[in-house]
Amino acid sequence: MFSKSKNIASSNTDVPSKIGTIVGTGAVFDGDLFAPETIRVDGTINGNINCDQNLILGTEGAIKGNISAQNVTISGKVDGDINVRGKLELFSTGKIRGNITARSLVIDEDAYFDGKCVMTSQQQDSPARAAAKTLMETLSTPDEDDHK
């Protein structure tokens, strides 16, 4: 369940993606950030992050705000809630104070996590499946007029 620290310099996401935004060491960004591509944070972000692809937080990185992304790799500090549609990895140097919602979660030995975790399934993530289920329930419910 828990594993020893891996190479924290790399992103352990299943599909490599282009890093479109980098917040370098010593940089401070105040405000909400949206990016369609992968974000790497080695500085500080004071605000919410919404990323269509992956978020990589380096060992010197800090985020004070909520995060939403496809996959998230944490080696730094997060103070906020994290919503991950895929996989969240918390390395041994990583610290999270906030709630996690993820489909897959990996926490290394010596990592810090203070919050609640909700695991989702692939079916819960699909709006099409939810709509189909609702339709099927509607079709299978007998009408009250049929019983008169």
Short mmCIF file of C-alpha atoms in Angstrom, two decimals:
data_model
loop_
_atom_site.label_atom_id
_atom_site.label_comp_id
_atom_site.label_asym_id
_atom_site.label_seq_id
_atom_site.Cartn_x
_atom_site.Cartn_y
_atom_site.Cartn_z
CA MET A 1 0.00 0.00 0.00
CA PHE A 2 2.72 2.46 0.96
CA SER A 3 5.95 2.49 -0.96
CA LYS A 4 9.42 3.90 -0.45
CA SER A 5 10.28 7.18 -2.16
CA LYS A 6 10.71 7.13 -5.93
CA ASN A 7 12.45 9.58 -8.22
CA ILE A 8 10.49 12.74 -7.43
CA ALA A 9 11.95 14.75 -10.29
CA SER A 10 9.86 12.95 -12.88
CA SER A 11 6.14 12.87 -13.44
CA ASN A 12 4.82 9.37 -12.92
CA THR A 13 1.72 9.88 -15.02
CA ASP A 14 0.81 7.13 -17.44
CA VAL A 15 0.79 9.38 -20.51
CA PRO A 16 3.58 11.91 -20.99
CA SER A 17 2.35 15.38 -21.87
CA LYS A 18 3.88 18.68 -22.86
CA ILE A 19 4.50 21.09 -20.00
CA GLY A 20 2.76 24.27 -21.09
CA THR A 21 3.16 26.36 -17.93
CA ILE A 22 6.07 26.56 -15.50
CA VAL A 23 6.11 28.55 -12.25
CA GLY A 24 9.81 28.59 -11.42
CA THR A 25 11.60 28.45 -8.07
CA GLY A 26 11.20 31.75 -6.20
CA ALA A 27 8.29 32.93 -8.36
CA VAL A 28 5.00 33.87 -6.65
CA PHE A 29 1.69 33.86 -8.53
CA ASP A 30 -1.33 35.45 -6.82
CA GLY A 31 -4.69 34.58 -8.41
CA ASP A 32 -6.48 31.69 -10.06
CA LEU A 33 -4.71 29.81 -12.84
CA PHE A 34 -6.21 27.84 -15.74
CA ALA A 35 -4.09 25.88 -18.21
CA PRO A 36 -5.07 23.49 -21.01
CA GLU A 37 -1.70 21.70 -20.82
CA THR A 38 0.47 20.33 -18.00
CA ILE A 39 1.60 22.74 -15.27
CA ARG A 40 4.84 22.42 -13.29
CA VAL A 41 5.08 24.44 -10.07
CA ASP A 42 8.40 24.96 -8.30
CA GLY A 43 7.42 28.36 -6.86
CA THR A 44 4.33 29.50 -4.95
CA ILE A 45 0.75 29.85 -6.17
CA ASN A 46 -1.80 31.64 -3.98
CA GLY A 47 -5.05 30.75 -5.73
CA ASN A 48 -6.99 27.94 -7.33
CA ILE A 49 -5.60 25.86 -10.21
CA ASN A 50 -7.70 24.26 -12.94
CA CYS A 51 -5.65 22.16 -15.35
CA ASP A 52 -7.02 20.06 -18.21
CA GLN A 53 -4.01 17.74 -18.09
CA ASN A 54 -1.43 17.13 -15.35
CA LEU A 55 -0.09 19.16 -12.42
CA ILE A 56 3.42 18.54 -11.12
CA LEU A 57 4.38 20.18 -7.81
CA GLY A 58 8.14 20.11 -7.19
CA THR A 59 9.80 19.81 -3.78
CA GLU A 60 10.18 23.61 -3.45
CA GLY A 61 6.66 24.27 -4.71
CA ALA A 62 3.70 25.44 -2.61
CA ILE A 63 0.04 25.90 -3.49
CA LYS A 64 -2.50 27.67 -1.27
CA GLY A 65 -5.76 26.97 -3.04
CA ASN A 66 -7.84 24.23 -4.60
CA ILE A 67 -6.55 22.05 -7.44
CA SER A 68 -8.47 20.35 -10.26
CA ALA A 69 -6.54 18.30 -12.84
CA GLN A 70 -6.42 15.01 -14.73
CA ASN A 71 -3.38 13.67 -12.82
CA VAL A 72 -1.45 15.28 -9.95
CA THR A 73 2.06 14.61 -8.64
CA ILE A 74 2.88 16.24 -5.27
CA SER A 75 6.41 16.63 -3.91
CA GLY A 76 5.83 20.05 -2.28
CA LYS A 77 3.13 21.56 -0.05
CA VAL A 78 -0.59 21.97 -0.75
CA ASP A 79 -3.05 23.78 1.50
CA GLY A 80 -6.41 23.19 -0.19
CA ASP A 81 -8.68 20.56 -1.69
CA ILE A 82 -7.57 18.43 -4.65
CA ASN A 83 -9.95 16.98 -7.27
CA VAL A 84 -8.21 14.52 -9.58
CA ARG A 85 -10.00 12.77 -12.44
CA GLY A 86 -7.22 10.17 -12.66
CA LYS A 87 -4.22 9.50 -10.41
CA LEU A 88 -2.81 11.46 -7.47
CA GLU A 89 0.72 10.65 -6.30
CA LEU A 90 2.01 12.03 -3.00
CA PHE A 91 5.76 11.57 -2.67
CA SER A 92 7.72 11.34 0.60
CA THR A 93 8.50 15.10 0.58
CA GLY A 94 4.89 16.02 -0.18
CA LYS A 95 2.42 17.54 2.28
CA ILE A 96 -1.32 17.95 1.76
CA ARG A 97 -3.68 19.76 4.14
CA GLY A 98 -7.08 19.38 2.54
CA ASN A 99 -9.52 16.89 1.09
CA ILE A 100 -8.77 14.63 -1.85
CA THR A 101 -11.13 13.28 -4.50
CA ALA A 102 -9.40 10.87 -6.88
CA ARG A 103 -9.86 7.71 -8.88
CA SER A 104 -6.38 6.41 -7.97
CA LEU A 105 -4.16 7.37 -5.01
CA VAL A 106 -0.52 6.54 -4.22
CA ILE A 107 1.06 7.78 -0.97
CA ASP A 108 4.77 7.21 -0.30
CA GLU A 109 6.20 6.46 3.12
CA ASP A 110 6.93 9.68 5.13
CA ALA A 111 4.43 11.73 3.07
CA TYR A 112 1.99 13.94 5.03
CA PHE A 113 -1.77 14.00 4.44
CA ASP A 114 -4.31 15.69 6.73
CA GLY A 115 -7.84 15.54 5.36
CA LYS A 116 -10.53 13.27 3.96
CA CYS A 117 -10.25 11.16 0.84
CA VAL A 118 -13.07 10.14 -1.50
CA MET A 119 -12.28 7.53 -4.13
CA THR A 120 -14.27 7.76 -7.35
CA SER A 121 -14.81 5.19 -10.06
CA GLN A 122 -14.51 5.63 -13.78
CA GLN A 123 -18.28 5.24 -14.06
CA GLN A 124 -18.88 8.17 -11.69
CA ASP A 125 -16.65 10.37 -13.85
CA SER A 126 -18.70 9.77 -17.01
CA PRO A 127 -21.66 12.14 -17.55
CA ALA A 128 -22.89 9.89 -20.38
CA ARG A 129 -23.16 6.89 -18.04
CA ALA A 130 -24.99 8.97 -15.43
CA ALA A 131 -27.47 10.17 -18.07
CA ALA A 132 -28.01 6.60 -19.33
CA LYS A 133 -28.63 5.35 -15.79
CA THR A 134 -31.18 8.10 -15.16
CA LEU A 135 -32.93 7.30 -18.43
CA MET A 136 -33.08 3.59 -17.59
CA GLU A 137 -34.51 4.33 -14.13
CA THR A 138 -37.16 6.59 -15.69
CA LEU A 139 -38.16 3.94 -18.22
CA SER A 140 -38.40 1.19 -15.62
CA THR A 141 -40.61 3.21 -13.20
CA PRO A 142 -44.28 2.28 -13.71
CA ASP A 143 -46.72 5.11 -14.28
CA GLU A 144 -49.35 5.65 -11.58
CA ASP A 145 -52.05 5.81 -14.26
CA ASP A 146 -51.33 2.19 -15.26
CA HIS A 147 -52.51 0.93 -11.87
CA LYS A 148 -56.00 2.49 -11.97
#
